[in-house]
Amino acid sequence: MTKKLWISISLIIIVAALFAVFILRSINKGEPREEERLVVASPHPTQFMIPLIQEFENETGIEVELISCGTSEAIDSIRNDANIDVLWGGSLLSVGPYKDCFSGYRTLNRAVFMDEYKDAEDEFTCFSNVPSILMINKDIIGDTKINGYADLLKEELKGQIAFADPDKSSSAFEHLVNMLYAMGDGNPDDGWDYVKEFVKNLDGKLLGNSSAVYNGVANGEFKVGLTFEEAAVTMLKSDKHIEIIYMSEGVVSTPDGIYISKASSRAENAKRFVDFMTSKDAQRIMASDLGRRSVRKDVEASGLVIPLDEINTIPVDKDSVVKNKELWLEKFDALVKEVADE
């Protein structure tokens, strides 16, 4: 064999080997091994999640498969043994009745949580504080003044209010709770008269998920919507002509959480996800850039929202809400049907 031929054969072997390595890396990148994966279901706005997920993937090497869906849909999937490791989002009030679906986990970051965000039984991990708000479209609201729930009964808003089915949307359920306590003067049983009148003014329009509410208002399909603070901040940052209104009758501000499915086969990755999303760096990004309120003592409040002590916040009985959730949802559904039949 000549020297020239030997060199040619050697080059072919080297190129083939490099090509094989490239193909192998591409396959591995496209299909990560089980120990490098995590399946996360979340109702959070996509614009909110992507920066935090990218930071998590870069730091841990774990690739996240994201399922964007409503809280109720995610819980139903987890209850039916779907391959979901983490529910990221959904208030403690909404998820509380389904605690048997999730594993308790006490993150080390809990030590620096504000006291009100330390779950007493360590069943859930709080992620952020989420006030309920009203969002109006400034381009089409006209001269209609909106300061709170009472204004949503105005005739000129009939059929122009974006609200999701509280059985499908965590933020809509939060608003139902907020209405009952605020319009019932602290007694939720006294708030149902208002809820019935509110349902009438929806004029049969009940949306299927949270995103349909804030997108519907931002895009001019509705004049006003009942949503959560950070979704409205996201719309503001996208240069949408919207305004945030904190209900004058009182605002319920409930933490949402990160919940690990009991059926998860990647529990260690799920714990790393919880630890990362409650870390100082992640919470600082969340507060400074994304407009969400942190649960940590050592993270400055977001400059994109007004201080919590300037909002008329009202308390709710967490245990009572969790206990009565299904009953209240059934009652709301009955009101919707009653109004439709009138």
GROMACS .gro file of C-alpha atoms in nm:
model
  342
    1MET     CA    1   0.000   0.000   0.000
    2THR     CA    2   0.142   0.334  -0.107
    3LYS     CA    3   0.185   0.618   0.141
    4LYS     CA    4  -0.060   0.833  -0.056
    5LEU     CA    5  -0.325   0.562  -0.047
    6TRP     CA    6  -0.271   0.508   0.324
    7ILE     CA    7  -0.318   0.879   0.394
    8SER     CA    8  -0.640   0.881   0.187
    9ILE     CA    9  -0.781   0.580   0.374
   10SER     CA   10  -0.687   0.735   0.710
   11LEU     CA   11  -0.864   1.060   0.619
   12ILE     CA   12  -1.175   0.868   0.517
   13ILE     CA   13  -1.176   0.681   0.849
   14ILE     CA   14  -1.129   1.004   1.047
   15VAL     CA   15  -1.407   1.183   0.857
   16ALA     CA   16  -1.639   0.884   0.900
   17ALA     CA   17  -1.567   0.874   1.273
   18LEU     CA   18  -1.630   1.246   1.313
   19PHE     CA   19  -1.954   1.215   1.115
   20ALA     CA   20  -2.065   0.926   1.339
   21VAL     CA   21  -1.993   1.133   1.650
   22PHE     CA   22  -2.188   1.426   1.503
   23ILE     CA   23  -2.487   1.204   1.423
   24LEU     CA   24  -2.477   1.048   1.770
   25ARG     CA   25  -2.469   1.388   1.938
   26SER     CA   26  -2.758   1.510   1.722
   27ILE     CA   27  -2.965   1.208   1.816
   28ASN     CA   28  -2.889   1.253   2.184
   29LYS     CA   29  -2.970   1.623   2.166
   30GLY     CA   30  -3.299   1.556   1.992
   31GLU     CA   31  -3.400   1.278   2.227
   32PRO     CA   32  -3.251   1.330   2.574
   33ARG     CA   33  -3.218   1.033   2.803
   34GLU     CA   34  -3.485   0.985   3.069
   35GLU     CA   35  -3.255   1.112   3.342
   36GLU     CA   36  -3.208   1.435   3.144
   37ARG     CA   37  -3.578   1.508   3.089
   38LEU     CA   38  -3.863   1.672   3.276
   39VAL     CA   39  -4.225   1.711   3.168
   40VAL     CA   40  -4.386   2.028   3.303
   41ALA     CA   41  -4.751   2.130   3.264
   42SER     CA   42  -4.831   2.495   3.328
   43PRO     CA   43  -5.101   2.759   3.286
   44HIS     CA   44  -4.845   3.043   3.297
   45PRO     CA   45  -4.818   3.268   2.990
   46THR     CA   46  -4.557   3.132   2.748
   47GLN     CA   47  -4.371   3.465   2.746
   48PHE     CA   48  -4.330   3.432   3.121
   49MET     CA   49  -4.207   3.073   3.121
   50ILE     CA   50  -3.953   3.065   2.840
   51PRO     CA   51  -3.679   3.282   3.002
   52LEU     CA   52  -3.694   3.085   3.328
   53ILE     CA   53  -3.699   2.746   3.156
   54GLN     CA   54  -3.400   2.840   2.943
   55GLU     CA   55  -3.207   2.938   3.256
   56PHE     CA   56  -3.302   2.607   3.421
   57GLU     CA   57  -3.194   2.402   3.119
   58ASN     CA   58  -2.864   2.589   3.088
   59GLU     CA   59  -2.781   2.543   3.456
   60THR     CA   60  -2.887   2.178   3.499
   61GLY     CA   61  -2.864   2.018   3.155
   62ILE     CA   62  -3.217   1.888   3.205
   63GLU     CA   63  -3.438   1.936   2.901
   64VAL     CA   64  -3.792   2.050   2.976
   65GLU     CA   65  -4.090   1.934   2.773
   66LEU     CA   66  -4.350   2.203   2.832
   67ILE     CA   67  -4.723   2.141   2.814
   68SER     CA   68  -4.913   2.470   2.809
   69CYS     CA   69  -5.264   2.413   2.944
   70GLY     CA   70  -5.511   2.520   3.209
   71THR     CA   71  -5.470   2.417   3.571
   72SER     CA   72  -5.775   2.190   3.570
   73GLU     CA   73  -5.664   2.021   3.248
   74ALA     CA   74  -5.320   1.958   3.395
   75ILE     CA   75  -5.465   1.813   3.715
   76ASP     CA   76  -5.699   1.587   3.516
   77SER     CA   77  -5.403   1.460   3.314
   78ILE     CA   78  -5.200   1.393   3.628
   79ARG     CA   79  -5.494   1.215   3.791
   80ASN     CA   80  -5.518   0.993   3.482
   81ASP     CA   81  -5.153   0.894   3.515
   82ALA     CA   82  -5.026   1.104   3.227
   83ASN     CA   83  -4.650   1.135   3.192
   84ILE     CA   84  -4.631   1.470   3.371
   85ASP     CA   85  -4.373   1.535   3.642
   86VAL     CA   86  -4.457   1.887   3.757
   87LEU     CA   87  -4.753   2.122   3.766
   88TRP     CA   88  -4.601   2.470   3.759
   89GLY     CA   89  -4.872   2.718   3.853
   90GLY     CA   90  -5.224   2.708   3.988
   91SER     CA   91  -5.310   2.869   4.319
   92LEU     CA   92  -5.295   2.681   4.646
   93LEU     CA   93  -5.671   2.733   4.673
   94SER     CA   94  -5.732   2.568   4.336
   95VAL     CA   95  -5.489   2.279   4.373
   96GLY     CA   96  -5.549   2.215   4.744
   97PRO     CA   97  -5.842   1.975   4.695
   98TYR     CA   98  -5.617   1.748   4.485
   99LYS     CA   99  -5.320   1.729   4.722
  100ASP     CA  100  -5.331   1.347   4.713
  101CYS     CA  101  -5.204   1.366   4.354
  102PHE     CA  102  -4.881   1.533   4.459
  103SER     CA  103  -4.573   1.451   4.663
  104GLY     CA  104  -4.468   1.677   4.946
  105TYR     CA  105  -4.127   1.837   4.908
  106ARG     CA  106  -3.953   2.082   5.142
  107THR     CA  107  -3.708   2.289   4.939
  108LEU     CA  108  -3.409   2.432   5.124
  109ASN     CA  109  -3.511   2.773   4.989
  110ARG     CA  110  -3.812   2.764   5.219
  111ALA     CA  111  -3.590   2.903   5.497
  112VAL     CA  112  -3.584   3.243   5.321
  113PHE     CA  113  -3.952   3.249   5.226
  114MET     CA  114  -4.170   3.515   5.383
  115ASP     CA  115  -4.368   3.356   5.663
  116GLU     CA  116  -4.702   3.375   5.480
  117TYR     CA  117  -4.560   3.161   5.197
  118LYS     CA  118  -4.435   2.876   5.412
  119ASP     CA  119  -4.694   2.604   5.368
  120ALA     CA  120  -4.763   2.481   5.719
  121GLU     CA  121  -4.774   2.113   5.626
  122ASP     CA  122  -4.491   2.123   5.369
  123GLU     CA  123  -4.730   1.972   5.114
  124PHE     CA  124  -4.682   2.241   4.854
  125THR     CA  125  -4.408   2.485   4.756
  126CYS     CA  126  -4.513   2.844   4.694
  127PHE     CA  127  -4.369   3.002   4.380
  128SER     CA  128  -4.506   3.355   4.363
  129ASN     CA  129  -4.774   3.586   4.496
  130VAL     CA  130  -5.055   3.646   4.248
  131PRO     CA  131  -5.314   3.920   4.307
  132SER     CA  132  -5.637   3.901   4.109
  133ILE     CA  133  -5.699   4.211   3.896
  134LEU     CA  134  -5.920   4.358   3.627
  135MET     CA  135  -5.760   4.437   3.292
  136ILE     CA  136  -5.917   4.692   3.059
  137ASN     CA  137  -5.847   4.774   2.696
  138LYS     CA  138  -5.789   5.149   2.687
  139ASP     CA  139  -5.856   5.172   2.314
  140ILE     CA  140  -6.216   5.053   2.334
  141ILE     CA  141  -6.330   5.111   2.693
  142GLY     CA  142  -6.447   5.464   2.606
  143ASP     CA  143  -6.590   5.670   2.891
  144THR     CA  144  -6.687   5.370   3.104
  145LYS     CA  145  -6.523   5.399   3.446
  146ILE     CA  146  -6.415   5.076   3.612
  147ASN     CA  147  -6.282   5.069   3.966
  148GLY     CA  148  -6.405   4.733   4.086
  149TYR     CA  149  -6.652   4.449   4.064
  150ALA     CA  150  -6.960   4.671   4.102
  151ASP     CA  151  -6.876   4.847   3.776
  152LEU     CA  152  -6.885   4.518   3.585
  153LEU     CA  153  -7.264   4.521   3.613
  154LYS     CA  154  -7.293   4.829   3.391
  155GLU     CA  155  -7.522   4.778   3.094
  156GLU     CA  156  -7.266   4.903   2.842
  157LEU     CA  157  -7.036   4.615   2.940
  158LYS     CA  158  -7.287   4.339   2.869
  159GLY     CA  159  -7.117   4.078   2.654
  160GLN     CA  160  -6.790   4.274   2.669
  161ILE     CA  161  -6.645   4.102   2.976
  162ALA     CA  162  -6.379   3.830   2.941
  163PHE     CA  163  -6.410   3.563   3.209
  164ALA     CA  164  -6.303   3.198   3.203
  165ASP     CA  165  -6.491   2.901   3.337
  166PRO     CA  166  -6.369   2.873   3.700
  167ASP     CA  167  -6.391   2.495   3.668
  168LYS     CA  168  -6.116   2.511   3.404
  169SER     CA  169  -5.912   2.813   3.506
  170SER     CA  170  -5.730   2.865   3.835
  171SER     CA  171  -5.728   3.243   3.793
  172ALA     CA  172  -6.104   3.243   3.724
  173PHE     CA  173  -6.166   3.039   4.037
  174GLU     CA  174  -5.955   3.290   4.228
  175HIS     CA  175  -6.182   3.565   4.099
  176LEU     CA  176  -6.492   3.371   4.199
  177VAL     CA  177  -6.353   3.343   4.551
  178ASN     CA  178  -6.257   3.711   4.541
  179MET     CA  179  -6.611   3.809   4.435
  180LEU     CA  180  -6.776   3.603   4.705
  181TYR     CA  181  -6.563   3.751   4.983
  182ALA     CA  182  -6.548   4.109   4.850
  183MET     CA  183  -6.912   4.142   4.750
  184GLY     CA  184  -7.029   3.939   5.049
  185ASP     CA  185  -6.845   4.174   5.285
  186GLY     CA  186  -6.627   3.893   5.414
  187ASN     CA  187  -6.903   3.630   5.412
  188PRO     CA  188  -6.889   3.426   5.088
  189ASP     CA  189  -7.248   3.305   5.132
  190ASP     CA  190  -7.363   3.665   5.090
  191GLY     CA  191  -7.175   3.716   4.764
  192TRP     CA  192  -7.387   3.494   4.541
  193ASP     CA  193  -7.645   3.763   4.456
  194TYR     CA  194  -7.367   3.965   4.297
  195VAL     CA  195  -7.230   3.660   4.114
  196LYS     CA  196  -7.571   3.598   3.955
  197GLU     CA  197  -7.590   3.956   3.825
  198PHE     CA  198  -7.232   3.929   3.701
  199VAL     CA  199  -7.314   3.610   3.510
  200LYS     CA  200  -7.607   3.788   3.346
  201ASN     CA  201  -7.373   4.059   3.220
  202LEU     CA  202  -7.142   3.799   3.065
  203ASP     CA  203  -7.425   3.746   2.819
  204GLY     CA  204  -7.345   3.378   2.773
  205LYS     CA  205  -6.974   3.431   2.706
  206LEU     CA  206  -6.769   3.200   2.928
  207LEU     CA  207  -6.416   3.135   2.802
  208GLY     CA  208  -6.229   2.807   2.813
  209ASN     CA  209  -5.901   2.908   2.973
  210SER     CA  210  -5.705   3.190   3.138
  211SER     CA  211  -5.510   3.289   2.829
  212ALA     CA  212  -5.831   3.354   2.634
  213VAL     CA  213  -5.911   3.623   2.892
  214TYR     CA  214  -5.595   3.835   2.885
  215ASN     CA  215  -5.536   3.779   2.513
  216GLY     CA  216  -5.900   3.861   2.439
  217VAL     CA  217  -5.878   4.195   2.618
  218ALA     CA  218  -5.534   4.281   2.480
  219ASN     CA  219  -5.648   4.206   2.125
  220GLY     CA  220  -5.964   4.412   2.154
  221GLU     CA  221  -6.220   4.131   2.163
  222PHE     CA  222  -6.339   4.241   2.509
  223LYS     CA  223  -6.337   4.573   2.693
  224VAL     CA  224  -6.248   4.424   3.032
  225GLY     CA  225  -6.127   4.092   3.168
  226LEU     CA  226  -6.087   3.923   3.504
  227THR     CA  227  -5.736   3.788   3.520
  228PHE     CA  228  -5.417   3.787   3.730
  229GLU     CA  229  -5.160   4.060   3.773
  230GLU     CA  230  -4.861   3.914   3.594
  231ALA     CA  231  -5.060   3.832   3.278
  232ALA     CA  232  -5.154   4.199   3.254
  233VAL     CA  233  -4.794   4.306   3.314
  234THR     CA  234  -4.686   4.077   3.029
  235MET     CA  235  -4.937   4.247   2.802
  236LEU     CA  236  -4.809   4.590   2.907
  237LYS     CA  237  -4.453   4.485   2.828
  238SER     CA  238  -4.575   4.375   2.484
  239ASP     CA  239  -4.696   4.732   2.425
  240LYS     CA  240  -5.063   4.640   2.445
  241HIS     CA  241  -5.288   4.934   2.536
  242ILE     CA  242  -5.420   4.793   2.859
  243GLU     CA  243  -5.456   4.911   3.217
  244ILE     CA  244  -5.450   4.722   3.545
  245ILE     CA  245  -5.730   4.784   3.795
  246TYR     CA  246  -5.714   4.658   4.153
  247MET     CA  247  -6.074   4.604   4.268
  248SER     CA  248  -6.182   4.879   4.510
  249GLU     CA  249  -6.398   4.629   4.703
  250GLY     CA  250  -6.089   4.426   4.788
  251VAL     CA  251  -5.825   4.208   4.623
  252VAL     CA  252  -5.749   3.847   4.711
  253SER     CA  253  -5.377   3.783   4.667
  254THR     CA  254  -5.303   3.412   4.676
  255PRO     CA  255  -4.972   3.234   4.619
  256ASP     CA  256  -4.945   2.986   4.338
  257GLY     CA  257  -4.721   2.684   4.364
  258ILE     CA  258  -4.497   2.422   4.206
  259TYR     CA  259  -4.632   2.071   4.257
  260ILE     CA  260  -4.454   1.740   4.200
  261SER     CA  261  -4.672   1.459   4.069
  262LYS     CA  262  -4.680   1.148   4.285
  263ALA     CA  263  -4.660   0.942   3.966
  264SER     CA  264  -4.341   1.113   3.845
  265SER     CA  265  -4.060   0.879   3.742
  266ARG     CA  266  -3.819   1.174   3.741
  267ALA     CA  267  -3.876   1.302   4.094
  268GLU     CA  268  -3.515   1.410   4.145
  269ASN     CA  269  -3.529   1.630   3.836
  270ALA     CA  270  -3.861   1.766   3.959
  271LYS     CA  271  -3.703   1.860   4.292
  272ARG     CA  272  -3.421   2.037   4.110
  273PHE     CA  273  -3.686   2.230   3.915
  274VAL     CA  274  -3.856   2.338   4.239
  275ASP     CA  275  -3.523   2.438   4.394
  276PHE     CA  276  -3.422   2.637   4.086
  277MET     CA  277  -3.752   2.822   4.046
  278THR     CA  278  -3.747   2.927   4.412
  279SER     CA  279  -3.378   3.021   4.409
  280LYS     CA  280  -3.271   3.380   4.456
  281ASP     CA  281  -3.151   3.419   4.097
  282ALA     CA  282  -3.470   3.282   3.940
  283GLN     CA  283  -3.695   3.479   4.172
  284ARG     CA  284  -3.497   3.795   4.103
  285ILE     CA  285  -3.542   3.748   3.726
  286MET     CA  286  -3.909   3.681   3.785
  287ALA     CA  287  -3.955   4.000   3.987
  288SER     CA  288  -3.730   4.243   3.799
  289ASP     CA  289  -3.798   4.134   3.441
  290LEU     CA  290  -4.130   3.948   3.443
  291GLY     CA  291  -4.348   4.141   3.686
  292ARG     CA  292  -4.429   3.859   3.928
  293ARG     CA  293  -4.412   3.904   4.306
  294SER     CA  294  -4.149   3.692   4.479
  295VAL     CA  295  -4.209   3.476   4.787
  296ARG     CA  296  -3.855   3.531   4.917
  297LYS     CA  297  -3.745   3.781   5.181
  298ASP     CA  298  -3.419   3.860   5.002
  299VAL     CA  299  -3.565   3.956   4.662
  300GLU     CA  300  -3.674   4.313   4.600
  301ALA     CA  301  -4.032   4.369   4.495
  302SER     CA  302  -4.096   4.412   4.127
  303GLY     CA  303  -4.080   4.768   4.001
  304LEU     CA  304  -4.339   4.675   3.738
  305VAL     CA  305  -4.623   4.655   3.994
  306ILE     CA  306  -4.737   4.875   4.281
  307PRO     CA  307  -4.642   4.776   4.638
  308LEU     CA  308  -4.877   4.527   4.797
  309ASP     CA  309  -4.940   4.756   5.094
  310GLU     CA  310  -5.098   5.008   4.856
  311ILE     CA  311  -5.361   4.756   4.748
  312ASN     CA  312  -5.681   4.691   4.945
  313THR     CA  313  -5.614   4.322   5.004
  314ILE     CA  314  -5.871   4.109   5.185
  315PRO     CA  315  -5.823   3.775   5.362
  316VAL     CA  316  -5.995   3.448   5.287
  317ASP     CA  317  -6.030   3.131   5.489
  318LYS     CA  318  -5.805   2.893   5.296
  319ASP     CA  319  -5.943   2.578   5.458
  320SER     CA  320  -6.300   2.687   5.391
  321VAL     CA  321  -6.225   2.762   5.026
  322VAL     CA  322  -6.055   2.426   4.971
  323LYS     CA  323  -6.341   2.247   5.146
  324ASN     CA  324  -6.610   2.427   4.946
  325LYS     CA  325  -6.443   2.442   4.606
  326GLU     CA  326  -6.651   2.173   4.437
  327LEU     CA  327  -6.972   2.304   4.594
  328TRP     CA  328  -6.901   2.659   4.476
  329LEU     CA  329  -6.816   2.539   4.126
  330GLU     CA  330  -7.142   2.346   4.109
  331LYS     CA  331  -7.333   2.650   4.231
  332PHE     CA  332  -7.166   2.873   3.972
  333ASP     CA  333  -7.246   2.625   3.697
  334ALA     CA  334  -7.607   2.611   3.812
  335LEU     CA  335  -7.626   2.992   3.797
  336VAL     CA  336  -7.490   2.991   3.442
  337LYS     CA  337  -7.759   2.743   3.336
  338GLU     CA  338  -8.029   2.932   3.524
  339VAL     CA  339  -7.939   3.260   3.357
  340ALA     CA  340  -7.926   3.094   3.016
  341ASP     CA  341  -8.279   2.957   3.065
  342GLU     CA  342  -8.428   3.293   3.170
   0.00000   0.00000   0.00000
